[in-house]
């Protein structure tokens, strides 16, 4: 006999999986959603109908594709701006962008991944475009080094056990970079994850000195050179410290 409670929970999980499909896409067809969540079209159709009825999804009549509905934005508007770093720190991020002239991002750790929760794009013609909501691995990149270096020791131990954790010289190099980040108070990366891109990141601590996020500045590697990043480091660290004082 099937437990009705388990069926209900499973339906909720599947509905949430459908909504999460839109973290990296604005419009999706029934077939595309079905493929992403690994469910039969008939099941997905029923779940989408429920989400439509509550305003979480809307269907475009001409393309027959779905997109997020206004109810999602109503929920987002209900978030406390005093508690949400993505909202609270945005003016300071814009201020930093205007000083260094490059794209500024805010990352938080979620398990063994990092998520970009806010971004302010550079005003320069050639720039690195950072998309909010993107999930990235925790073992590469300046922000990853910060989120590991200044997190609880258990985070690094958990990362070491991951199948994605690099082996051999790459592992030792990453561990050395983490030690260097702790010593300097910031981390850098040049073309580690993306060809032609460079980044520098610093930790944001709250008033209890608990790591909240990584503040990153990124741009083209030919402009954001190691020399330039070292020059910008005190500015970025100071900005991160200032942002930390704003967080309860």
Short mmCIF file of N, CA and C in Angstrom, two decimals, residues 26-197:
data_model
loop_
_atom_site.label_atom_id
_atom_site.label_comp_id
_atom_site.label_asym_id
_atom_site.label_seq_id
_atom_site.Cartn_x
_atom_site.Cartn_y
_atom_site.Cartn_z
N UNK A 26 14.85 30.95 -19.74
CA UNK A 26 13.68 31.80 -19.53
C UNK A 26 12.41 31.18 -20.11
N UNK A 27 12.55 30.41 -21.20
CA UNK A 27 11.40 29.78 -21.85
C UNK A 27 11.72 28.31 -22.12
N UNK A 28 10.80 27.42 -21.74
CA UNK A 28 11.00 25.99 -21.95
C UNK A 28 9.70 25.35 -22.42
N UNK A 29 9.82 24.41 -23.33
CA UNK A 29 8.65 23.67 -23.80
C UNK A 29 8.38 22.49 -22.86
N UNK A 30 7.23 21.87 -23.02
CA UNK A 30 6.88 20.71 -22.22
C UNK A 30 7.92 19.60 -22.42
N UNK A 31 8.33 19.39 -23.66
CA UNK A 31 9.33 18.36 -23.95
C UNK A 31 10.65 18.67 -23.27
N UNK A 32 11.06 19.94 -23.30
CA UNK A 32 12.34 20.32 -22.69
C UNK A 32 12.29 20.14 -21.17
N UNK A 33 11.18 20.52 -20.57
CA UNK A 33 11.04 20.35 -19.11
C UNK A 33 11.04 18.87 -18.76
N UNK A 34 10.30 18.09 -19.53
CA UNK A 34 10.24 16.65 -19.29
C UNK A 34 11.63 16.02 -19.33
N UNK A 35 12.44 16.44 -20.32
CA UNK A 35 13.79 15.92 -20.43
C UNK A 35 14.67 16.33 -19.28
N UNK A 36 14.49 17.54 -18.80
CA UNK A 36 15.34 18.04 -17.71
C UNK A 36 15.05 17.36 -16.38
N UNK A 37 13.80 17.12 -16.11
CA UNK A 37 13.44 16.52 -14.81
C UNK A 37 13.37 15.00 -14.87
N UNK A 38 13.43 14.45 -16.09
CA UNK A 38 13.42 12.99 -16.23
C UNK A 38 12.08 12.36 -15.92
N UNK A 39 11.01 13.04 -16.27
CA UNK A 39 9.66 12.51 -16.02
C UNK A 39 8.89 12.45 -17.33
N UNK A 40 7.87 11.57 -17.36
CA UNK A 40 7.04 11.44 -18.55
C UNK A 40 6.26 12.73 -18.79
N UNK A 41 5.99 13.01 -20.05
CA UNK A 41 5.28 14.25 -20.40
C UNK A 41 3.93 14.38 -19.71
N UNK A 42 3.21 13.27 -19.59
CA UNK A 42 1.89 13.34 -18.98
C UNK A 42 1.98 13.76 -17.52
N UNK A 43 3.01 13.27 -16.82
CA UNK A 43 3.22 13.66 -15.41
C UNK A 43 3.59 15.13 -15.31
N UNK A 44 4.51 15.55 -16.18
CA UNK A 44 4.95 16.94 -16.18
C UNK A 44 3.78 17.86 -16.53
N UNK A 45 2.95 17.44 -17.46
CA UNK A 45 1.79 18.25 -17.87
C UNK A 45 0.86 18.51 -16.69
N UNK A 46 0.62 17.48 -15.88
CA UNK A 46 -0.27 17.63 -14.72
C UNK A 46 0.33 18.59 -13.70
N UNK A 47 1.63 18.45 -13.47
CA UNK A 47 2.30 19.32 -12.50
C UNK A 47 2.32 20.77 -12.99
N UNK A 48 2.58 20.95 -14.27
CA UNK A 48 2.60 22.30 -14.84
C UNK A 48 1.23 22.95 -14.74
N UNK A 49 0.19 22.15 -14.94
CA UNK A 49 -1.18 22.68 -14.84
C UNK A 49 -1.43 23.24 -13.45
N UNK A 50 -0.93 22.56 -12.42
CA UNK A 50 -1.09 23.04 -11.05
C UNK A 50 -0.29 24.32 -10.83
N UNK A 51 0.94 24.34 -11.35
CA UNK A 51 1.78 25.53 -11.20
C UNK A 51 1.20 26.71 -11.94
N UNK A 52 0.58 26.44 -13.10
CA UNK A 52 -0.08 27.51 -13.86
C UNK A 52 -1.26 28.08 -13.08
N UNK A 53 -2.03 27.19 -12.49
CA UNK A 53 -3.24 27.63 -11.79
C UNK A 53 -2.91 28.53 -10.60
N UNK A 54 -1.72 28.35 -10.04
CA UNK A 54 -1.30 29.16 -8.89
C UNK A 54 -0.45 30.37 -9.32
N UNK A 55 -0.21 30.50 -10.61
CA UNK A 55 0.52 31.66 -11.10
C UNK A 55 2.03 31.56 -11.08
N UNK A 56 2.56 30.35 -10.82
CA UNK A 56 4.01 30.19 -10.78
C UNK A 56 4.59 29.99 -12.18
N UNK A 57 3.79 29.53 -13.12
CA UNK A 57 4.20 29.39 -14.50
C UNK A 57 3.13 29.98 -15.41
N UNK A 58 3.56 30.49 -16.56
CA UNK A 58 2.61 30.96 -17.57
C UNK A 58 3.04 30.40 -18.92
N UNK A 59 2.07 30.16 -19.79
CA UNK A 59 2.36 29.60 -21.11
C UNK A 59 2.18 30.68 -22.18
N UNK A 60 3.19 30.78 -23.04
CA UNK A 60 3.12 31.73 -24.14
C UNK A 60 2.30 31.10 -25.26
N UNK A 61 1.21 31.77 -25.66
CA UNK A 61 0.26 31.20 -26.61
C UNK A 61 0.89 30.92 -27.97
N UNK A 62 1.79 31.78 -28.42
CA UNK A 62 2.35 31.63 -29.77
C UNK A 62 3.42 30.54 -29.84
N UNK A 63 4.30 30.49 -28.83
CA UNK A 63 5.40 29.51 -28.86
C UNK A 63 5.05 28.21 -28.14
N UNK A 64 3.98 28.25 -27.33
CA UNK A 64 3.58 27.09 -26.52
C UNK A 64 4.67 26.71 -25.52
N UNK A 65 5.48 27.69 -25.15
CA UNK A 65 6.51 27.46 -24.14
C UNK A 65 6.10 28.11 -22.82
N UNK A 66 6.74 27.64 -21.76
CA UNK A 66 6.41 28.14 -20.42
C UNK A 66 7.52 29.02 -19.88
N UNK A 67 7.12 29.96 -19.01
CA UNK A 67 8.09 30.81 -18.32
C UNK A 67 7.58 31.07 -16.91
N UNK A 68 8.43 31.60 -16.06
CA UNK A 68 8.03 31.88 -14.68
C UNK A 68 6.94 32.94 -14.64
N UNK A 69 5.98 32.74 -13.74
CA UNK A 69 4.87 33.67 -13.60
C UNK A 69 5.13 34.73 -12.55
N UNK A 70 4.20 35.66 -12.44
CA UNK A 70 4.36 36.79 -11.53
C UNK A 70 4.38 36.37 -10.06
N UNK A 71 3.79 35.22 -9.76
CA UNK A 71 3.76 34.79 -8.36
C UNK A 71 5.18 34.58 -7.81
N UNK A 72 6.11 34.17 -8.69
CA UNK A 72 7.50 34.01 -8.27
C UNK A 72 8.07 35.34 -7.79
N UNK A 73 7.79 36.39 -8.55
CA UNK A 73 8.32 37.71 -8.19
C UNK A 73 7.64 38.26 -6.95
N UNK A 74 6.39 37.89 -6.73
CA UNK A 74 5.70 38.29 -5.50
C UNK A 74 6.39 37.68 -4.29
N UNK A 75 6.80 36.42 -4.42
CA UNK A 75 7.51 35.77 -3.32
C UNK A 75 8.85 36.44 -3.08
N UNK A 76 9.55 36.74 -4.18
CA UNK A 76 10.86 37.37 -4.06
C UNK A 76 10.75 38.75 -3.39
N UNK A 77 9.69 39.46 -3.71
CA UNK A 77 9.48 40.79 -3.13
C UNK A 77 9.23 40.70 -1.63
N UNK A 78 8.76 39.54 -1.17
CA UNK A 78 8.48 39.36 0.24
C UNK A 78 9.71 39.06 1.08
N UNK A 79 10.87 38.86 0.44
CA UNK A 79 12.10 38.61 1.19
C UNK A 79 12.50 39.87 1.94
N UNK A 80 13.03 39.68 3.13
CA UNK A 80 13.47 40.81 3.94
C UNK A 80 14.74 41.40 3.35
N UNK A 81 14.68 42.65 2.96
CA UNK A 81 15.84 43.28 2.36
C UNK A 81 16.97 43.47 3.35
N UNK A 82 16.64 43.52 4.64
CA UNK A 82 17.68 43.70 5.65
C UNK A 82 18.44 42.41 5.89
N UNK A 83 17.89 41.28 5.49
CA UNK A 83 18.53 39.99 5.73
C UNK A 83 19.12 39.39 4.46
N UNK A 84 18.73 39.87 3.31
CA UNK A 84 19.18 39.29 2.05
C UNK A 84 20.41 40.03 1.54
N UNK A 85 21.59 39.38 1.58
CA UNK A 85 22.82 40.06 1.13
C UNK A 85 22.73 40.53 -0.31
N UNK A 86 22.02 39.78 -1.16
CA UNK A 86 21.93 40.14 -2.58
C UNK A 86 21.26 41.49 -2.77
N UNK A 87 20.35 41.84 -1.88
CA UNK A 87 19.66 43.14 -1.95
C UNK A 87 20.41 44.19 -1.14
N UNK A 88 20.79 43.81 0.05
CA UNK A 88 21.42 44.75 0.98
C UNK A 88 22.74 45.30 0.45
N UNK A 89 23.54 44.45 -0.19
CA UNK A 89 24.88 44.84 -0.60
C UNK A 89 24.97 45.40 -2.02
N UNK A 90 23.86 45.43 -2.73
CA UNK A 90 23.89 45.88 -4.12
C UNK A 90 24.46 47.30 -4.29
N UNK A 91 24.06 48.28 -3.48
CA UNK A 91 24.64 49.62 -3.66
C UNK A 91 26.17 49.64 -3.48
N UNK A 92 26.67 48.86 -2.51
CA UNK A 92 28.11 48.80 -2.30
C UNK A 92 28.81 48.10 -3.46
N UNK A 93 28.16 47.11 -4.04
CA UNK A 93 28.72 46.43 -5.20
C UNK A 93 28.81 47.38 -6.38
N UNK A 94 27.80 48.21 -6.56
CA UNK A 94 27.82 49.19 -7.65
C UNK A 94 28.92 50.22 -7.42
N UNK A 95 29.12 50.58 -6.18
CA UNK A 95 30.18 51.53 -5.83
C UNK A 95 31.55 50.92 -6.15
N UNK A 96 31.75 49.66 -5.82
CA UNK A 96 33.01 48.98 -6.12
C UNK A 96 33.22 48.87 -7.62
N UNK A 97 32.15 48.53 -8.35
CA UNK A 97 32.24 48.45 -9.81
C UNK A 97 32.73 49.76 -10.41
N UNK A 98 32.21 50.88 -9.90
CA UNK A 98 32.59 52.18 -10.43
C UNK A 98 34.05 52.52 -10.12
N UNK A 99 34.59 51.95 -9.05
CA UNK A 99 35.98 52.22 -8.67
C UNK A 99 36.95 51.37 -9.51
N UNK A 100 36.69 50.05 -9.59
CA UNK A 100 37.63 49.16 -10.27
C UNK A 100 37.32 49.01 -11.76
N UNK A 101 36.10 49.34 -12.17
CA UNK A 101 35.75 49.30 -13.58
C UNK A 101 35.49 47.92 -14.14
N UNK A 102 35.32 46.91 -13.27
CA UNK A 102 35.08 45.55 -13.74
C UNK A 102 33.79 45.00 -13.13
N UNK A 103 33.39 43.83 -13.60
CA UNK A 103 32.16 43.19 -13.11
C UNK A 103 32.35 42.72 -11.67
N UNK A 104 31.36 42.95 -10.84
CA UNK A 104 31.40 42.56 -9.42
C UNK A 104 30.31 41.53 -9.15
N UNK A 105 30.68 40.44 -8.48
CA UNK A 105 29.73 39.37 -8.18
C UNK A 105 29.76 39.00 -6.71
N UNK A 106 28.66 38.39 -6.29
CA UNK A 106 28.54 37.91 -4.91
C UNK A 106 28.20 36.43 -4.97
N UNK A 107 29.01 35.61 -4.28
CA UNK A 107 28.82 34.15 -4.29
C UNK A 107 28.59 33.62 -2.87
N UNK A 108 27.74 32.61 -2.78
CA UNK A 108 27.56 31.88 -1.53
C UNK A 108 27.76 30.40 -1.81
N UNK A 109 28.09 29.66 -0.77
CA UNK A 109 28.29 28.22 -0.93
C UNK A 109 27.00 27.47 -0.69
N UNK A 110 26.74 26.48 -1.52
CA UNK A 110 25.60 25.58 -1.34
C UNK A 110 26.14 24.17 -1.54
N UNK A 111 26.41 23.47 -0.44
CA UNK A 111 27.00 22.14 -0.54
C UNK A 111 28.40 22.24 -1.12
N UNK A 112 28.64 21.52 -2.20
CA UNK A 112 29.95 21.54 -2.86
C UNK A 112 29.90 22.37 -4.14
N UNK A 113 29.02 23.36 -4.16
CA UNK A 113 28.92 24.28 -5.28
C UNK A 113 28.87 25.71 -4.75
N UNK A 114 29.11 26.65 -5.64
CA UNK A 114 28.91 28.05 -5.29
C UNK A 114 27.86 28.64 -6.24
N UNK A 115 27.09 29.57 -5.72
CA UNK A 115 26.02 30.18 -6.51
C UNK A 115 26.24 31.68 -6.55
N UNK A 116 26.12 32.24 -7.73
CA UNK A 116 26.19 33.69 -7.88
C UNK A 116 24.81 34.26 -7.55
N UNK A 117 24.71 34.99 -6.45
CA UNK A 117 23.40 35.49 -6.01
C UNK A 117 23.18 36.96 -6.39
N UNK A 118 24.24 37.62 -6.82
CA UNK A 118 24.10 39.01 -7.25
C UNK A 118 25.27 39.37 -8.17
N UNK A 119 25.04 40.27 -9.10
CA UNK A 119 26.10 40.70 -10.00
C UNK A 119 25.82 42.11 -10.49
N UNK A 120 26.90 42.87 -10.65
CA UNK A 120 26.83 44.22 -11.22
C UNK A 120 27.80 44.22 -12.39
N UNK A 121 27.29 44.39 -13.59
CA UNK A 121 28.11 44.28 -14.79
C UNK A 121 28.98 45.51 -14.98
N UNK A 122 30.16 45.28 -15.53
CA UNK A 122 31.07 46.36 -15.88
C UNK A 122 30.44 47.24 -16.96
N UNK A 123 30.80 48.50 -16.94
CA UNK A 123 30.30 49.43 -17.95
C UNK A 123 31.19 49.49 -19.19
N UNK A 124 32.29 48.74 -19.16
CA UNK A 124 33.21 48.77 -20.29
C UNK A 124 32.65 47.96 -21.46
N UNK A 125 33.04 48.35 -22.67
CA UNK A 125 32.52 47.69 -23.88
C UNK A 125 32.88 46.22 -23.90
N UNK A 126 34.13 45.90 -23.57
CA UNK A 126 34.57 44.50 -23.48
C UNK A 126 34.59 44.14 -22.01
N UNK A 127 33.74 43.23 -21.62
CA UNK A 127 33.58 42.92 -20.20
C UNK A 127 33.21 41.46 -20.03
N UNK A 128 33.28 41.02 -18.81
CA UNK A 128 32.84 39.67 -18.49
C UNK A 128 31.42 39.76 -17.93
N UNK A 129 30.47 39.11 -18.61
CA UNK A 129 29.08 39.14 -18.18
C UNK A 129 28.82 38.02 -17.19
N UNK A 130 28.34 38.38 -16.01
CA UNK A 130 28.08 37.41 -14.95
C UNK A 130 26.57 37.26 -14.77
N UNK A 131 26.08 36.05 -14.93
CA UNK A 131 24.63 35.78 -14.83
C UNK A 131 24.27 35.32 -13.42
N UNK A 132 23.29 35.94 -12.82
CA UNK A 132 22.84 35.59 -11.47
C UNK A 132 22.15 34.23 -11.49
N UNK A 133 22.38 33.45 -10.45
CA UNK A 133 21.75 32.14 -10.31
C UNK A 133 22.59 30.99 -10.81
N UNK A 134 23.73 31.28 -11.42
CA UNK A 134 24.60 30.24 -11.97
C UNK A 134 25.27 29.46 -10.84
N UNK A 135 25.30 28.13 -11.01
CA UNK A 135 26.00 27.26 -10.07
C UNK A 135 27.34 26.86 -10.67
N UNK A 136 28.39 26.93 -9.85
CA UNK A 136 29.73 26.61 -10.32
C UNK A 136 30.42 25.68 -9.32
N UNK A 137 31.40 24.91 -9.77
CA UNK A 137 32.10 23.99 -8.86
C UNK A 137 32.89 24.73 -7.79
N UNK A 138 33.12 24.06 -6.69
CA UNK A 138 33.77 24.69 -5.54
C UNK A 138 35.28 24.46 -5.52
N UNK A 139 35.80 23.78 -6.51
CA UNK A 139 37.22 23.44 -6.49
C UNK A 139 38.04 24.24 -7.49
N UNK A 140 37.45 25.28 -8.09
CA UNK A 140 38.19 26.09 -9.05
C UNK A 140 37.65 27.51 -9.04
N UNK A 141 38.54 28.49 -9.20
CA UNK A 141 38.11 29.88 -9.23
C UNK A 141 38.42 30.62 -7.94
N UNK A 142 38.59 31.93 -8.05
CA UNK A 142 38.94 32.76 -6.90
C UNK A 142 37.89 32.71 -5.79
N UNK A 143 36.62 32.79 -6.17
CA UNK A 143 35.55 32.76 -5.16
C UNK A 143 35.48 31.43 -4.45
N UNK A 144 35.71 30.34 -5.18
CA UNK A 144 35.71 29.01 -4.57
C UNK A 144 36.79 28.92 -3.50
N UNK A 145 37.96 29.44 -3.81
CA UNK A 145 39.06 29.40 -2.84
C UNK A 145 38.69 30.13 -1.56
N UNK A 146 38.01 31.26 -1.71
CA UNK A 146 37.58 32.02 -0.54
C UNK A 146 36.54 31.25 0.26
N UNK A 147 35.55 30.68 -0.43
CA UNK A 147 34.46 29.99 0.25
C UNK A 147 34.93 28.71 0.94
N UNK A 148 36.07 28.17 0.51
CA UNK A 148 36.65 26.99 1.16
C UNK A 148 37.64 27.43 2.23
N UNK A 149 38.48 28.39 1.92
CA UNK A 149 39.55 28.81 2.83
C UNK A 149 39.02 29.35 4.15
N UNK A 150 37.91 30.07 4.11
CA UNK A 150 37.41 30.73 5.31
C UNK A 150 36.15 30.07 5.86
N UNK A 151 35.81 28.89 5.35
CA UNK A 151 34.66 28.14 5.87
C UNK A 151 35.12 27.24 7.02
N UNK A 152 34.18 26.50 7.58
CA UNK A 152 34.53 25.53 8.62
C UNK A 152 35.44 24.47 8.03
N UNK A 153 36.34 23.89 8.83
CA UNK A 153 37.26 22.86 8.33
C UNK A 153 36.54 21.68 7.68
N UNK A 154 35.31 21.42 8.12
CA UNK A 154 34.55 20.30 7.56
C UNK A 154 34.28 20.48 6.07
N UNK A 155 34.18 21.72 5.62
CA UNK A 155 33.91 21.98 4.20
C UNK A 155 35.03 21.45 3.33
N UNK A 156 36.27 21.72 3.72
CA UNK A 156 37.41 21.24 2.94
C UNK A 156 37.50 19.72 2.98
N UNK A 157 37.24 19.13 4.12
CA UNK A 157 37.29 17.67 4.23
C UNK A 157 36.22 17.02 3.37
N UNK A 158 35.04 17.63 3.33
CA UNK A 158 33.96 17.10 2.50
C UNK A 158 34.32 17.22 1.02
N UNK A 159 34.95 18.33 0.66
CA UNK A 159 35.35 18.55 -0.72
C UNK A 159 36.40 17.54 -1.16
N UNK A 160 37.30 17.19 -0.27
CA UNK A 160 38.36 16.23 -0.59
C UNK A 160 37.78 14.85 -0.92
N UNK A 161 36.65 14.53 -0.32
CA UNK A 161 36.02 13.22 -0.53
C UNK A 161 35.18 13.19 -1.81
N UNK A 162 34.97 14.33 -2.40
CA UNK A 162 34.13 14.40 -3.59
C UNK A 162 34.82 13.78 -4.79
N UNK A 163 34.03 13.17 -5.67
CA UNK A 163 34.56 12.57 -6.90
C UNK A 163 35.10 13.64 -7.84
N UNK A 164 34.61 14.87 -7.70
CA UNK A 164 35.04 15.95 -8.58
C UNK A 164 36.35 16.59 -8.14
N UNK A 165 36.79 16.25 -6.95
CA UNK A 165 38.01 16.85 -6.42
C UNK A 165 39.20 16.44 -7.25
N UNK A 166 40.01 17.38 -7.73
CA UNK A 166 41.15 17.04 -8.59
C UNK A 166 42.21 16.23 -7.85
N UNK A 167 42.94 15.42 -8.60
CA UNK A 167 43.98 14.58 -8.03
C UNK A 167 45.36 15.11 -8.40
N UNK A 168 46.38 14.53 -7.76
CA UNK A 168 47.77 14.82 -8.10
C UNK A 168 48.16 16.27 -7.86
N UNK A 169 48.96 16.82 -8.78
CA UNK A 169 49.49 18.18 -8.63
C UNK A 169 48.39 19.24 -8.50
N UNK A 170 47.26 19.04 -9.19
CA UNK A 170 46.18 20.02 -9.13
C UNK A 170 45.63 20.15 -7.71
N UNK A 171 45.54 19.01 -7.02
CA UNK A 171 45.04 19.04 -5.64
C UNK A 171 45.99 19.82 -4.74
N UNK A 172 47.29 19.54 -4.86
CA UNK A 172 48.28 20.22 -4.04
C UNK A 172 48.31 21.71 -4.35
N UNK A 173 48.12 22.05 -5.62
CA UNK A 173 48.11 23.45 -6.03
C UNK A 173 46.92 24.18 -5.41
N UNK A 174 45.76 23.52 -5.41
CA UNK A 174 44.56 24.13 -4.84
C UNK A 174 44.73 24.32 -3.33
N UNK A 175 45.28 23.33 -2.65
CA UNK A 175 45.49 23.44 -1.20
C UNK A 175 46.47 24.57 -0.88
N UNK A 176 47.49 24.72 -1.69
CA UNK A 176 48.45 25.80 -1.49
C UNK A 176 47.78 27.15 -1.71
N UNK A 177 46.90 27.22 -2.71
CA UNK A 177 46.20 28.47 -2.99
C UNK A 177 45.25 28.83 -1.86
N UNK A 178 44.68 27.82 -1.22
CA UNK A 178 43.80 28.07 -0.08
C UNK A 178 44.60 28.63 1.10
N UNK A 179 45.77 28.06 1.33
CA UNK A 179 46.64 28.56 2.40
C UNK A 179 47.07 30.00 2.11
N UNK A 180 47.36 30.26 0.83
CA UNK A 180 47.76 31.61 0.44
C UNK A 180 46.61 32.60 0.62
N UNK A 181 45.38 32.16 0.32
CA UNK A 181 44.21 33.02 0.49
C UNK A 181 44.02 33.40 1.95
N UNK A 182 44.24 32.44 2.84
CA UNK A 182 44.12 32.73 4.28
C UNK A 182 45.18 33.74 4.71
N UNK A 183 46.37 33.62 4.14
CA UNK A 183 47.47 34.50 4.51
C UNK A 183 47.26 35.91 3.97
N UNK A 184 46.83 36.02 2.72
CA UNK A 184 46.68 37.32 2.08
C UNK A 184 45.35 38.00 2.39
N UNK A 185 44.31 37.19 2.61
CA UNK A 185 42.97 37.75 2.82
C UNK A 185 42.20 37.89 1.53
N UNK A 186 42.75 37.38 0.43
CA UNK A 186 42.05 37.38 -0.85
C UNK A 186 42.62 36.27 -1.71
N UNK A 187 41.92 35.96 -2.81
CA UNK A 187 42.37 34.90 -3.73
C UNK A 187 42.23 35.39 -5.16
N UNK A 188 43.06 34.85 -6.03
CA UNK A 188 43.01 35.23 -7.44
C UNK A 188 42.92 34.00 -8.33
N UNK A 189 42.52 34.20 -9.56
CA UNK A 189 42.51 33.12 -10.55
C UNK A 189 42.64 33.74 -11.94
N UNK A 190 43.41 33.07 -12.79
CA UNK A 190 43.57 33.51 -14.17
C UNK A 190 43.35 32.32 -15.09
N UNK A 191 42.28 32.39 -15.86
CA UNK A 191 41.92 31.35 -16.83
C UNK A 191 41.86 29.96 -16.21
N UNK A 192 41.39 29.87 -14.97
CA UNK A 192 41.26 28.56 -14.32
C UNK A 192 39.99 27.85 -14.77
N UNK A 193 38.91 28.58 -14.89
CA UNK A 193 37.64 27.97 -15.26
C UNK A 193 37.20 28.38 -16.66
N UNK A 194 37.59 29.58 -17.06
CA UNK A 194 37.12 30.12 -18.34
C UNK A 194 38.28 30.80 -19.05
N UNK A 195 38.52 30.42 -20.28
CA UNK A 195 39.63 30.97 -21.05
C UNK A 195 39.44 32.48 -21.24
N UNK A 196 40.52 33.22 -21.00
CA UNK A 196 40.49 34.65 -21.20
C UNK A 196 39.90 35.45 -20.05
N UNK A 197 39.56 34.79 -18.95
CA UNK A 197 38.94 35.48 -17.81
C UNK A 197 39.82 35.39 -16.57
#
